[in-house]
Coordinates of C-alpha atoms (C1' of nucleotides) in Angstrom, one line a residue:
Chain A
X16 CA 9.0 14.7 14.2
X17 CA 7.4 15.2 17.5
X18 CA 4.6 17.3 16.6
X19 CA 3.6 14.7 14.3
X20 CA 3.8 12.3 17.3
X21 CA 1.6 13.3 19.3
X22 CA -1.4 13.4 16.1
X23 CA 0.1 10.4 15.1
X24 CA -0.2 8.2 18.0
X25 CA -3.5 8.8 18.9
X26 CA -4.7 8.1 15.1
X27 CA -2.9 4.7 14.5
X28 CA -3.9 4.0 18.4
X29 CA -7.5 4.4 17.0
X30 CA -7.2 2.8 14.5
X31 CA -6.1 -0.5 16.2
X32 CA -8.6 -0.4 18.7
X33 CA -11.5 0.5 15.8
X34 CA -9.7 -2.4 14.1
X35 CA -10.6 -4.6 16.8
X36 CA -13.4 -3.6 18.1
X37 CA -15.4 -3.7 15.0
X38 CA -14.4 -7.2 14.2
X39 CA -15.7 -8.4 17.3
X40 CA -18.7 -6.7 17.8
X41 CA -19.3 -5.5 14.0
X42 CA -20.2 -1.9 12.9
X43 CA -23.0 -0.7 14.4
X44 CA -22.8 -1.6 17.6
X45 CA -19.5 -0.5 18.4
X46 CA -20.1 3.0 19.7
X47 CA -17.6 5.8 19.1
X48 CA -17.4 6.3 23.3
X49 CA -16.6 2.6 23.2
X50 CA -13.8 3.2 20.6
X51 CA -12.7 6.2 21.9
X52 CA -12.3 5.0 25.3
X53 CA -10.7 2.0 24.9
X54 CA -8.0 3.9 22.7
X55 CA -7.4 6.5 25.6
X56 CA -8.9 9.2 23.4
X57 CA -10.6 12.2 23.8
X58 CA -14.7 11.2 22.1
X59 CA -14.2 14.2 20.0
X60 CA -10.7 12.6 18.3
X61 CA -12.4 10.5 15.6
X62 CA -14.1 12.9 13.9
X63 CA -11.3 15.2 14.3
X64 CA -8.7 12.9 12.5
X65 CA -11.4 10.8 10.4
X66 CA -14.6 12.9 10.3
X67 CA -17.2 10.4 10.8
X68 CA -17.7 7.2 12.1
X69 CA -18.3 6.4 8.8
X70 CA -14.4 7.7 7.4
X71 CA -12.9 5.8 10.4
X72 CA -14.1 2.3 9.2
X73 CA -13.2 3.2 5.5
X74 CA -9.8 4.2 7.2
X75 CA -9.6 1.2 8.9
X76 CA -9.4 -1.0 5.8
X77 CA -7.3 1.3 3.4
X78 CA -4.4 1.2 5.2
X79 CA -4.6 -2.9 5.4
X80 CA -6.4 -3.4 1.5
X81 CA -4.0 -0.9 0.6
X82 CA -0.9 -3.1 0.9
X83 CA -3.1 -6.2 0.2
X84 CA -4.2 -5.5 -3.2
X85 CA -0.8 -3.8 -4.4
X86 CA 0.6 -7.3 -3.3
X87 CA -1.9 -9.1 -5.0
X88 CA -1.3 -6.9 -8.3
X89 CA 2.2 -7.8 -7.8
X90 CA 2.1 -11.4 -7.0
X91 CA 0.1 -11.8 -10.7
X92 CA 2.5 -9.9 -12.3
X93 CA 5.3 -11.9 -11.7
X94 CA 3.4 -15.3 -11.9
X95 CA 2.4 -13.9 -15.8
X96 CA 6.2 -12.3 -16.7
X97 CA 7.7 -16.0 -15.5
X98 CA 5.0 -17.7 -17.8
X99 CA 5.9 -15.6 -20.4
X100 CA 2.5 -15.2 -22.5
X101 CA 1.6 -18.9 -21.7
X102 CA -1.6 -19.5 -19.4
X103 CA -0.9 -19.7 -15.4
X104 CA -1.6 -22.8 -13.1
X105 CA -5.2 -22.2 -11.4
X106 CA -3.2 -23.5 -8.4
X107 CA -0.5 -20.5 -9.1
X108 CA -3.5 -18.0 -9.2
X109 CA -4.8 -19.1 -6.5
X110 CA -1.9 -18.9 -4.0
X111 CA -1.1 -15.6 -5.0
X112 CA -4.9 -15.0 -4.4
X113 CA -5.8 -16.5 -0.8
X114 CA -2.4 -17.1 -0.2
X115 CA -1.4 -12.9 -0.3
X116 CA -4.5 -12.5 2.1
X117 CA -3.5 -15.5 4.4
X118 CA 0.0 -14.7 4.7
X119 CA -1.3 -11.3 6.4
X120 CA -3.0 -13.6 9.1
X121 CA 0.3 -14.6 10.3
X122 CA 1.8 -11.8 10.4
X123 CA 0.2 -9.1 13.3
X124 CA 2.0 -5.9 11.7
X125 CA -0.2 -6.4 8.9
X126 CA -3.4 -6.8 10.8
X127 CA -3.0 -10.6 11.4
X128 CA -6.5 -12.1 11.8
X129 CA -7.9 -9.7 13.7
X130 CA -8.2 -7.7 10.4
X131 CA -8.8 -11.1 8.6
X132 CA -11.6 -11.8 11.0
X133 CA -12.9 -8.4 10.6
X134 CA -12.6 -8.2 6.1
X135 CA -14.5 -11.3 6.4
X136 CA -17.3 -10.4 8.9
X137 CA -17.5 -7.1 7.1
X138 CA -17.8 -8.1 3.5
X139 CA -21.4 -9.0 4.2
X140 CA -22.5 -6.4 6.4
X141 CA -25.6 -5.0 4.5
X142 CA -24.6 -0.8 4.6
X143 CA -24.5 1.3 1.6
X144 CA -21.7 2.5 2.1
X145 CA -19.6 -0.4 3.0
X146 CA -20.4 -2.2 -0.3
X147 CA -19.6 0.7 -2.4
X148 CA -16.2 0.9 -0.7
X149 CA -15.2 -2.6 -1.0
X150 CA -16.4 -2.6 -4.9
X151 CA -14.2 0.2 -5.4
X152 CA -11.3 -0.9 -3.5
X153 CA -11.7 -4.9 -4.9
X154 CA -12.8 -3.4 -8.3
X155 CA -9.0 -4.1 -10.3
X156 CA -8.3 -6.7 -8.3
X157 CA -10.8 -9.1 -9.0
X158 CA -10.7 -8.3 -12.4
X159 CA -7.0 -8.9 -12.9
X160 CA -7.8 -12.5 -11.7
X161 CA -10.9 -13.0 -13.1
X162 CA -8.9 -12.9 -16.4
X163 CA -6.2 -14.4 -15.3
X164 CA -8.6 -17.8 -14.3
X165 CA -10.3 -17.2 -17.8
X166 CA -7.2 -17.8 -19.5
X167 CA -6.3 -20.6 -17.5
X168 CA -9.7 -22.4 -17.7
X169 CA -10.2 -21.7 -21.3
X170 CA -12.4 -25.0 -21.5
X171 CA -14.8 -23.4 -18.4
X172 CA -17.7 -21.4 -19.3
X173 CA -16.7 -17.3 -17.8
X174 CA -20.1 -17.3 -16.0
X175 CA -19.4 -21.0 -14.2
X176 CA -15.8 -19.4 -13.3
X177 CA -17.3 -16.2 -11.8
X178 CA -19.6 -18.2 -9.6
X179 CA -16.8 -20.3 -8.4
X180 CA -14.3 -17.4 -7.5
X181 CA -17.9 -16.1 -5.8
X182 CA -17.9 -19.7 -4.3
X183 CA -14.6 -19.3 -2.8
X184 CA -14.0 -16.4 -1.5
X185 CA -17.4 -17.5 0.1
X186 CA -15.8 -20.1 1.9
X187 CA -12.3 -18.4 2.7
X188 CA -14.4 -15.4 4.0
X189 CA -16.5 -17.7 6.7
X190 CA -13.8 -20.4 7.3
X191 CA -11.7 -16.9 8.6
X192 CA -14.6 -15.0 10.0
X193 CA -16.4 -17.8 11.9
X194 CA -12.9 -19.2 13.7
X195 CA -14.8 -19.3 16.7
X196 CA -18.2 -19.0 15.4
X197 CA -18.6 -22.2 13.9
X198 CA -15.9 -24.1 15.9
X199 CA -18.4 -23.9 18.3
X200 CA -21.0 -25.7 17.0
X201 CA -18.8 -28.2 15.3
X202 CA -17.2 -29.1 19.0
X203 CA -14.3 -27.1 19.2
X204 CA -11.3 -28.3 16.9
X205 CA -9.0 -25.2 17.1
X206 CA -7.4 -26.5 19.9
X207 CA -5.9 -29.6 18.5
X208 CA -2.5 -28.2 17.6
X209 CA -0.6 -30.5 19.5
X210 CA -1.0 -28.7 23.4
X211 CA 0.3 -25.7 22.2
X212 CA -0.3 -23.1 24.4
X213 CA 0.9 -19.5 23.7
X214 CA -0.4 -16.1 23.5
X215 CA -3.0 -14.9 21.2
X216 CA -0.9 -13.3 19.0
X217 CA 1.5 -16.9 18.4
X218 CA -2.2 -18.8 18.7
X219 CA -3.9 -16.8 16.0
X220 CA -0.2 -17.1 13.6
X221 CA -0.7 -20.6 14.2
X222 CA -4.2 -20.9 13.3
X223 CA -3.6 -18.5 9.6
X224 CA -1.0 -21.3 8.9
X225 CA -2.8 -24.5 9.1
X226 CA -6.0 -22.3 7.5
X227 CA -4.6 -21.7 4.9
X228 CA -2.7 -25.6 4.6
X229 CA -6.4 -26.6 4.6
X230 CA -8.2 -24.5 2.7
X231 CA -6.1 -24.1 -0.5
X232 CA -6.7 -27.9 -1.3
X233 CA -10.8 -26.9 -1.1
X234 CA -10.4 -23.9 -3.3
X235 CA -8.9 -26.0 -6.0
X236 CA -10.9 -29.4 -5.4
X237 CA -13.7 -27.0 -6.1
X238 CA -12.8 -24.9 -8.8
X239 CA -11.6 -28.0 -10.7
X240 CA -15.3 -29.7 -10.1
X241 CA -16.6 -31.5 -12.9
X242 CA -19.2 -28.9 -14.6
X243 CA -22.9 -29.4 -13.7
X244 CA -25.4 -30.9 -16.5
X245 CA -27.1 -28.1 -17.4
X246 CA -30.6 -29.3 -17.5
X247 CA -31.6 -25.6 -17.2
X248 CA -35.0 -25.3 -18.9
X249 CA -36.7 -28.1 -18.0
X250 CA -37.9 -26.5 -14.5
X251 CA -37.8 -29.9 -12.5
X252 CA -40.7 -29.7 -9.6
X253 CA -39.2 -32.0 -7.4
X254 CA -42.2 -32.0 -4.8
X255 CA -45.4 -29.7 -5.0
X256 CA -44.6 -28.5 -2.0
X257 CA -47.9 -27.3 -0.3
X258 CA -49.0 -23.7 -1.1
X259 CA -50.8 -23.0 2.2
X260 CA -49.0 -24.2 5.1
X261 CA -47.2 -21.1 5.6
X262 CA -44.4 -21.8 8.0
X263 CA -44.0 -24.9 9.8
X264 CA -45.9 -23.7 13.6
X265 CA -49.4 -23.4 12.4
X266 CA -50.7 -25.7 15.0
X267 CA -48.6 -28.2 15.9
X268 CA -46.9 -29.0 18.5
X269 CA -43.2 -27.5 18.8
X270 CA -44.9 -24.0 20.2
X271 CA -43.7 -22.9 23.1
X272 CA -47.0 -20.8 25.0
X273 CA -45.4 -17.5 24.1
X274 CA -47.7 -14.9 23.6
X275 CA -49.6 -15.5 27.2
X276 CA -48.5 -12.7 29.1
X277 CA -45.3 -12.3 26.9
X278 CA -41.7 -13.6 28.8
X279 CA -40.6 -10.3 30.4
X280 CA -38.8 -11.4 33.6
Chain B
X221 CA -61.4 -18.3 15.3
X222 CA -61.7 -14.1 14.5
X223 CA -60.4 -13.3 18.0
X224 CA -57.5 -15.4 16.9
X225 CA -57.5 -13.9 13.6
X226 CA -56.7 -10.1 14.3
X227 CA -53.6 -10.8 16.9
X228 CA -52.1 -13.9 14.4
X229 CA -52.1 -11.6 11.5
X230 CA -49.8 -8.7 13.0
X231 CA -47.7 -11.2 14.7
X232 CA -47.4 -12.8 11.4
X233 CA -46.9 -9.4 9.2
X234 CA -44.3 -8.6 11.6
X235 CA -42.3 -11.4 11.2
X236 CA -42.3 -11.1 7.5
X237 CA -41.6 -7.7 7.2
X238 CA -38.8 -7.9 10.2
X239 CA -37.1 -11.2 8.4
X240 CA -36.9 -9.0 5.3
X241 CA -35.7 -5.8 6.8
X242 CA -32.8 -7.9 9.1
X243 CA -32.1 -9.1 5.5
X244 CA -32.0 -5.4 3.8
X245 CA -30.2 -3.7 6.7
X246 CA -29.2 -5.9 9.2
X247 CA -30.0 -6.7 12.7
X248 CA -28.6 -3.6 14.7
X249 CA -29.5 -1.4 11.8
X250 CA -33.2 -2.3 11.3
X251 CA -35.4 -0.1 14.4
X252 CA -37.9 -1.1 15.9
X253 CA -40.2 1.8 14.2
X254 CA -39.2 0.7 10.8
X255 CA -39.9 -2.5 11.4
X256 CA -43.5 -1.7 12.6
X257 CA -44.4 0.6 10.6
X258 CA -43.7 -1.3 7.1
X259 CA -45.7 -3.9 8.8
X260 CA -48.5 -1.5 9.8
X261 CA -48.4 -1.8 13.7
X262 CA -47.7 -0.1 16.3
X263 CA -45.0 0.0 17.8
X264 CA -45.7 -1.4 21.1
X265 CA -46.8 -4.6 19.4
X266 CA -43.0 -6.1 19.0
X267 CA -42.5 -6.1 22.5
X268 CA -46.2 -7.1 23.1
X269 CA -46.1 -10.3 21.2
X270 CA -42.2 -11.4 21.4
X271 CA -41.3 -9.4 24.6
X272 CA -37.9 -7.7 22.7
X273 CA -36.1 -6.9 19.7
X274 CA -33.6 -10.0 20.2
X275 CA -36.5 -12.3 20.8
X276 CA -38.4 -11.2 17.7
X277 CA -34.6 -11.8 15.5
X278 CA -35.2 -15.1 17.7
X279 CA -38.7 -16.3 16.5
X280 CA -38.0 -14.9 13.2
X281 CA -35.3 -17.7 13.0
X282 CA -37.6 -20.0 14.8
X283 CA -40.1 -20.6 12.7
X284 CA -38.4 -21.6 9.6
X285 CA -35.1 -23.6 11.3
X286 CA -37.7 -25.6 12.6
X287 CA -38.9 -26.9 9.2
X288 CA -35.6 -27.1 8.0
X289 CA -34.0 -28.9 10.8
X290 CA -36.9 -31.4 10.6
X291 CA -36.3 -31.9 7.0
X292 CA -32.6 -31.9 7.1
X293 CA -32.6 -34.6 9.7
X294 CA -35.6 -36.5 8.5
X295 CA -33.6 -36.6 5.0
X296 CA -30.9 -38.3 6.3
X297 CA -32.9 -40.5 7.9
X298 CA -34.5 -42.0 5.0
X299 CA -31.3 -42.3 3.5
X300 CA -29.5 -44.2 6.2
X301 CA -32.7 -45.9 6.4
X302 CA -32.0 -47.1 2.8
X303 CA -28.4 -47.7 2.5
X304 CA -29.1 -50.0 5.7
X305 CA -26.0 -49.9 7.9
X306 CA -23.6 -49.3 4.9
X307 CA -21.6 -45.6 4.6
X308 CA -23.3 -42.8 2.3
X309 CA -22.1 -41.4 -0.5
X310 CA -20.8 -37.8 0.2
X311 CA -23.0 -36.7 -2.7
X312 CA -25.7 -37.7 -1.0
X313 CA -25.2 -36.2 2.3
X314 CA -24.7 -32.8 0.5
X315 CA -27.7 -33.1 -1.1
X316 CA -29.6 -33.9 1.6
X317 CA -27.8 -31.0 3.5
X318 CA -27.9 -28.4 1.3
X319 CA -30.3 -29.5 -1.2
X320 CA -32.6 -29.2 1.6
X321 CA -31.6 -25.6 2.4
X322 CA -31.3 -24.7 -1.2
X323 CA -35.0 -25.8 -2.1
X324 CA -36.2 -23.0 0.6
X325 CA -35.1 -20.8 -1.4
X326 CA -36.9 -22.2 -4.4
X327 CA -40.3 -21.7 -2.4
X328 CA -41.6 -18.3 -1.2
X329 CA -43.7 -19.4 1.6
X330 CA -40.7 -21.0 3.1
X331 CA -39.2 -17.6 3.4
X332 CA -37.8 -18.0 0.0
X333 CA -34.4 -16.0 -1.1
X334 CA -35.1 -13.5 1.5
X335 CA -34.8 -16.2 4.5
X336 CA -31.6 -17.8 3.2
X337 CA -30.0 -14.8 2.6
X338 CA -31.0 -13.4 6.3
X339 CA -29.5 -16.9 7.1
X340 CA -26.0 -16.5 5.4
X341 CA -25.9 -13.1 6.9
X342 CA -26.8 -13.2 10.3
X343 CA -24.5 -16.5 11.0
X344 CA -21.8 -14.5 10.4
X345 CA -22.8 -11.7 12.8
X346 CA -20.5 -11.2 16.2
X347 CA -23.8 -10.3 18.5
X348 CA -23.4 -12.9 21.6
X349 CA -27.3 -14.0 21.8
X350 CA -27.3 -14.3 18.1
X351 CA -24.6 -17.0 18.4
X352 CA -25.9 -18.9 21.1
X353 CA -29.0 -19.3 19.4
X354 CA -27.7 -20.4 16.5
X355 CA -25.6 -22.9 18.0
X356 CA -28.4 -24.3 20.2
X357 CA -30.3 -24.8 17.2
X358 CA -27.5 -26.4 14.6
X359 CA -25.9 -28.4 17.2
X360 CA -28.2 -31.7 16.3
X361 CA -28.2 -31.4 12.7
X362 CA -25.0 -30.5 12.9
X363 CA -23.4 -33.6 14.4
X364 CA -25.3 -36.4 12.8
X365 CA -24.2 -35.0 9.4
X366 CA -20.8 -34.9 11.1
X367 CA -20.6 -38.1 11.8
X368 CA -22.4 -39.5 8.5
X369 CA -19.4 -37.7 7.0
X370 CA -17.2 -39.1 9.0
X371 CA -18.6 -43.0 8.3
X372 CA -18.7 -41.9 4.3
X373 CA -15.1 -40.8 4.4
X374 CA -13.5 -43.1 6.8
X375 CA -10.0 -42.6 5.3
X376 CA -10.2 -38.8 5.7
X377 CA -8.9 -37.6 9.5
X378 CA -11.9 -36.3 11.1
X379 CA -10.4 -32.8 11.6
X380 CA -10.0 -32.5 8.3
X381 CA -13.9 -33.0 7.2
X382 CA -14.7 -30.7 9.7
X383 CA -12.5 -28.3 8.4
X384 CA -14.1 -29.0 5.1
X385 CA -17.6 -28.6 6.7
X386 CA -16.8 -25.6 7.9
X387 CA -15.6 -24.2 4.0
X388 CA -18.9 -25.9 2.7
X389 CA -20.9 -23.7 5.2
X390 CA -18.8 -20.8 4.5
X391 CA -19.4 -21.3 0.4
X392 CA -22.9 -21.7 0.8
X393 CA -24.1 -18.2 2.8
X394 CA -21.4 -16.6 1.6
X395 CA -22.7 -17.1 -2.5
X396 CA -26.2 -16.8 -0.8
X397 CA -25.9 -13.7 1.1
X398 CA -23.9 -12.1 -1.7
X399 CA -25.4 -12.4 -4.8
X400 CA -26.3 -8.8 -4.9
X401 CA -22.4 -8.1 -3.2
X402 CA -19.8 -9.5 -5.1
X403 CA -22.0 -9.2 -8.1
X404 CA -21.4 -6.1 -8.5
X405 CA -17.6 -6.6 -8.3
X406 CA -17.5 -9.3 -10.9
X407 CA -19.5 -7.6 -13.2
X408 CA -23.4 -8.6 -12.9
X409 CA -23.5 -11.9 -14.0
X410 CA -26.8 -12.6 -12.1
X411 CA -29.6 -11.6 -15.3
X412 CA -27.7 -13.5 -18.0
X413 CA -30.5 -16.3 -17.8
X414 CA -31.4 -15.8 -21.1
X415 CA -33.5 -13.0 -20.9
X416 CA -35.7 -13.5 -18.2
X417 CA -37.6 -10.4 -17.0
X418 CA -40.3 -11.6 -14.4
X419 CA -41.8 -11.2 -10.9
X420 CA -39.0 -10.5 -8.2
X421 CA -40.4 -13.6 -6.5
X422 CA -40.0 -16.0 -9.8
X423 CA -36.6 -14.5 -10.2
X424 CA -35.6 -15.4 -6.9
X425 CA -36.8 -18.9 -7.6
X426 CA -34.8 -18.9 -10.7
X427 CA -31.7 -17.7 -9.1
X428 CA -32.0 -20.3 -6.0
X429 CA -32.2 -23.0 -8.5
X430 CA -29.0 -22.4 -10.9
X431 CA -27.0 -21.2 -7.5
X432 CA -28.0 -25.6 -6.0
X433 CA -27.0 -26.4 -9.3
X434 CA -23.4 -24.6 -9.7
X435 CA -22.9 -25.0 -5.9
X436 CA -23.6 -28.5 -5.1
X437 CA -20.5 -29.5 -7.5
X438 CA -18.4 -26.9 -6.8
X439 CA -19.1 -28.2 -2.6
X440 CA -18.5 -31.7 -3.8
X441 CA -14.9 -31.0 -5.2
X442 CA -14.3 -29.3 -2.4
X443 CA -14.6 -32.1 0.0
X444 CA -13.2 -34.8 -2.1
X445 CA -10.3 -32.7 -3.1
X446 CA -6.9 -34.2 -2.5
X447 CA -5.3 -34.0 1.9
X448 CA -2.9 -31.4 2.3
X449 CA 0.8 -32.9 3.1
X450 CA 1.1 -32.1 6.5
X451 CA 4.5 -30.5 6.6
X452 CA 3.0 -28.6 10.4
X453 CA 6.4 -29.0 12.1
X454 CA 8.4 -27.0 10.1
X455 CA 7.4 -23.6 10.4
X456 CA 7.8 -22.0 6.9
X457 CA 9.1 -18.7 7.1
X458 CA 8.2 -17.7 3.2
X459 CA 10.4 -14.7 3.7
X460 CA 11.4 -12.7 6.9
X461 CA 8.5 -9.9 6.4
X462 CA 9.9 -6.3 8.2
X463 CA 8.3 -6.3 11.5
X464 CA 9.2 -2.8 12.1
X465 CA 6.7 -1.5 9.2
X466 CA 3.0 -1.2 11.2
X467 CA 1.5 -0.7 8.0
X468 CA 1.8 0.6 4.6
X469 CA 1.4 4.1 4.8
X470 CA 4.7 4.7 6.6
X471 CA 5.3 7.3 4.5
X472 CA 5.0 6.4 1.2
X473 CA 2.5 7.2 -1.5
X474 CA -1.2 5.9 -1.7
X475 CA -1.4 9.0 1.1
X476 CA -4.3 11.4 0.5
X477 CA -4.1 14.7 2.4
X478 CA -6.5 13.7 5.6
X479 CA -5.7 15.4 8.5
X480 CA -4.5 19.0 7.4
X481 CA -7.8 20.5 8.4
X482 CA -10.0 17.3 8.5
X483 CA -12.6 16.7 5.9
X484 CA -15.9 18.5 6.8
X485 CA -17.4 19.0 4.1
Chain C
dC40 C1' 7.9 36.8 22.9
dT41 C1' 4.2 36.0 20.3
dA42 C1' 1.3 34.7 16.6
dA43 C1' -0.2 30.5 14.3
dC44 C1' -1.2 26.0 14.3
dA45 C1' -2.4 21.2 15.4
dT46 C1' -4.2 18.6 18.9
dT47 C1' -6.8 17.5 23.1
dA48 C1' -10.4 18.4 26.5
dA49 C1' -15.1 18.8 28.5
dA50 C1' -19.7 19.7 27.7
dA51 C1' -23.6 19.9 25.3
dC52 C1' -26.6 19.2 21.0
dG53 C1' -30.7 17.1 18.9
dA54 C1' -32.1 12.8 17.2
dA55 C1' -33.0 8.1 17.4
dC56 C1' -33.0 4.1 20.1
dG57 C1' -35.6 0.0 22.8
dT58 C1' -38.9 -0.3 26.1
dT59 C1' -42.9 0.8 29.2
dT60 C1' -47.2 2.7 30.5
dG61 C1' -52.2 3.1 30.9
dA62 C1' -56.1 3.8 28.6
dA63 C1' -59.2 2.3 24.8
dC64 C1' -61.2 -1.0 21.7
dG65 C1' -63.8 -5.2 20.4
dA66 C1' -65.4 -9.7 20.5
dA67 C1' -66.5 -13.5 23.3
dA68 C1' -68.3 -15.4 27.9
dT69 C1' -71.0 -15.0 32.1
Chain D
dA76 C1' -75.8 -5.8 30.2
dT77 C1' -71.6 -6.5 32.1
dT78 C1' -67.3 -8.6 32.7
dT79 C1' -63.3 -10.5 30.7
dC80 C1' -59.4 -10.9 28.0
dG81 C1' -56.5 -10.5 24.1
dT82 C1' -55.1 -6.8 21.3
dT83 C1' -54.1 -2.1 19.7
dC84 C1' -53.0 2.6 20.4
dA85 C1' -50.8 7.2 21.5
dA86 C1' -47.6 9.0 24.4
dA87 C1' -43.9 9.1 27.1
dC88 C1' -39.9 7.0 29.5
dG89 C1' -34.7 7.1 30.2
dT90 C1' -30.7 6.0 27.6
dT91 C1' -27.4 6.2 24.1
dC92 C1' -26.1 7.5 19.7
dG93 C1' -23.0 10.5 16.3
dT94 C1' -21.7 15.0 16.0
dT95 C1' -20.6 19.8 17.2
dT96 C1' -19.0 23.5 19.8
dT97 C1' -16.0 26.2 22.7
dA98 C1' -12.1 26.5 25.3
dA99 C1' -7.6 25.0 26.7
dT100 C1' -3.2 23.0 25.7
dG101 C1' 1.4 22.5 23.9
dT102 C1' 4.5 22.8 20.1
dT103 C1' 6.5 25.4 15.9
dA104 C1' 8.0 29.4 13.3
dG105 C1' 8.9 34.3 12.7

DNA sequence: CTAACATTAAAACGAACGTTTGAACGAAAT
DNA sequence: ATTTCGTTCAAACGTTCGTTTTAATGTTAG
């Protein structure tokens, strides 16, 4: 009991901090001093308990996707034994989809959006290794529903349904990772909840609930979208679009006088 | 017109081959001697003709957000221009939005594939200078296509289409940055266009083409997709959710020997 | 008590990073 | 012919990176 205390404490404690640190400044340039550091460690304790840098951020998501996709498995399960053979809602499939994932945003012993913010921000990150891992971990998952829609859009062609679950966790993916990226540019519309001002931890449950309240009705507006005309081989050429001009700056105006003396201050 | 000549072509070659490798590898994990040496320079010349690393990720950017901010804005221009003082058509406005975008990727010497999915990739990335540059440059286009949304849908609460904005943008580099990433999970639907084996470049136009022509519906369903009832007050509390569990691996299975004598291999 | 073990601690490793320097080059301009 | 200036070059700068090593610590079992 105690001797695994000690180990214990300092793994999950970096394993929070990793957690957070890598969703807000993303892989790479979150340093392993940084990490250790902030987590009261000793430098040496990552690859001790993990073995790499590498191990930590694969350690990082098992123990959140872990729980995720058995719920996920689960959730579909049930949804199929209660239809009984018969073809599920693609609004059923859906909740137990996005809503399994959003549910963990509201709940901080589960990651809450930090780790939302961070599965989001990290499922395009470019790195071998971290598209390897998520294909391995997502592999069953996304193939459970993949079916599952399949059978409940029998009259959708399985290619136009495999863009749209593409198209959609596209858009629950941003909407969670760009909270703050986005809000910014689009004038700051978290806020509006009324005056509410709480912690972090009450602000960010908040913010998972009306997410997801918003974003569910998008997901199925647009997986229910009319199919497009498939006009496919006819290669339309809306505009020429001139060849040569190569980017937009060739001579115009719109150039700053950059390469003078070059803008070291 | 030579002395011109010999500087314009590195600058040039670097910004190509650095706006691919920030594509490839990303922005922290692309180096500054990779970068020059695929371009065939040395590697002073980043910091000779853009002064830094950020400023070159900067310029990279610049060059081809300045066409397509010009185009996006001029687009709805002509279309306001035409519907004189009455509301657009959502459809439209998408079109002209993303259409816009979409057709870059349909054109190599607009930065083709490779710039839009650099695009979906970076605006997703946490770096502080990345985001301020970003929203200095979105923050016109941005708002006039805010507000022509808001005049086109004048029965839909304003938070709520920017919301919706949001999911579009999130849908659009999501499916664009990841069309080699989830891919792979869902099974490599990309080369089932009938049998086309061509150039990489003519394949990329291919794939921008069906990607405008399965997105822009799915985007469109989306937005018009019934409101969400509003039941915010009431605080659904699906079920109670232990809050002593941290995380899954408490103790229970799904727990692979790690830390007995860590894995070194 | 002591041997064995898991964990922490401090220090150093070599490699790679972004950036700077100062000289050299080559085509204009004087 | 010489100066000028934009550009290229090789080399080095100091810093930070992930990882390893070696010793010290404290707990558990015989």
């Amino acid at each position: 009991m105690s001797d695994q205390k000690n180990g214990s404490d300092t793994r999950e404690r970096i394993l929070d901090v990793a957690e957070r640190l890598f969703m807000e400044n993303g892989y790479e340039a979150t340093s392993m001093r940084t990490i250790t550091s902030a987590a009261e460690a000793n430098l040496a304790a990552v690859n001790y308990h993990f073995g790499s840098k590498e191990a930590l951020l694969r350690e990082v998501f098992r123990r959140r996707l872990a729980w995720l996709n058995h719920e996920r498995l689960q959730a579909l399960d049930k949804l199929e034994e209660q239809a009984a053979g018969a073809p599920l809602k693609p609004s059923q499939i859906l909740e137990a989809f996005f809503g399994t994932l959003l549910r963990m945003g509201e709940n901080p012993a589960l990651g809450g959006m930090v780790f939302l913010r961070l599965l989001g921000r990290t499922l395009t990150e470019p790195a071998e290794f971290i598209r390897t891992f998520f294909a391995g971990e997502y592999a069953e998952v996304i193939d459970r529903y993949k079916l599952a829609l399949f059978s409940a859009l029998p009259d959708v062609p399985k290619a136009e349904i495999v863009w749209r679950l593409h198209f959609m966790l596209g858009a629950m993916s941003y909407a969670i990772a760009g909270t703050d990226v986005l809000q910014v540019v689009t004038g700051c519309e978290v806020g509006d909840l009324a005056g509410e001002k709480a912690t972090d931890e009450t602000d960010d449950t908040v913010l998972a609930r009306r997410l997801a309240q918003r974003l569910m009705p998008f997901l199925l507006g647009g997986l229910r979208a009319p199919l497009p005309q498939f006009d496919d081989l006819q290669r339309i050429q809306k505009e020429p679009l001139p060849k040569t001009a190569r980017d937009t700056r060739g001579n115009g105006p719109n150039q700053d006088p950059r390469p003078k003396t070059q803008d070291q201050q």
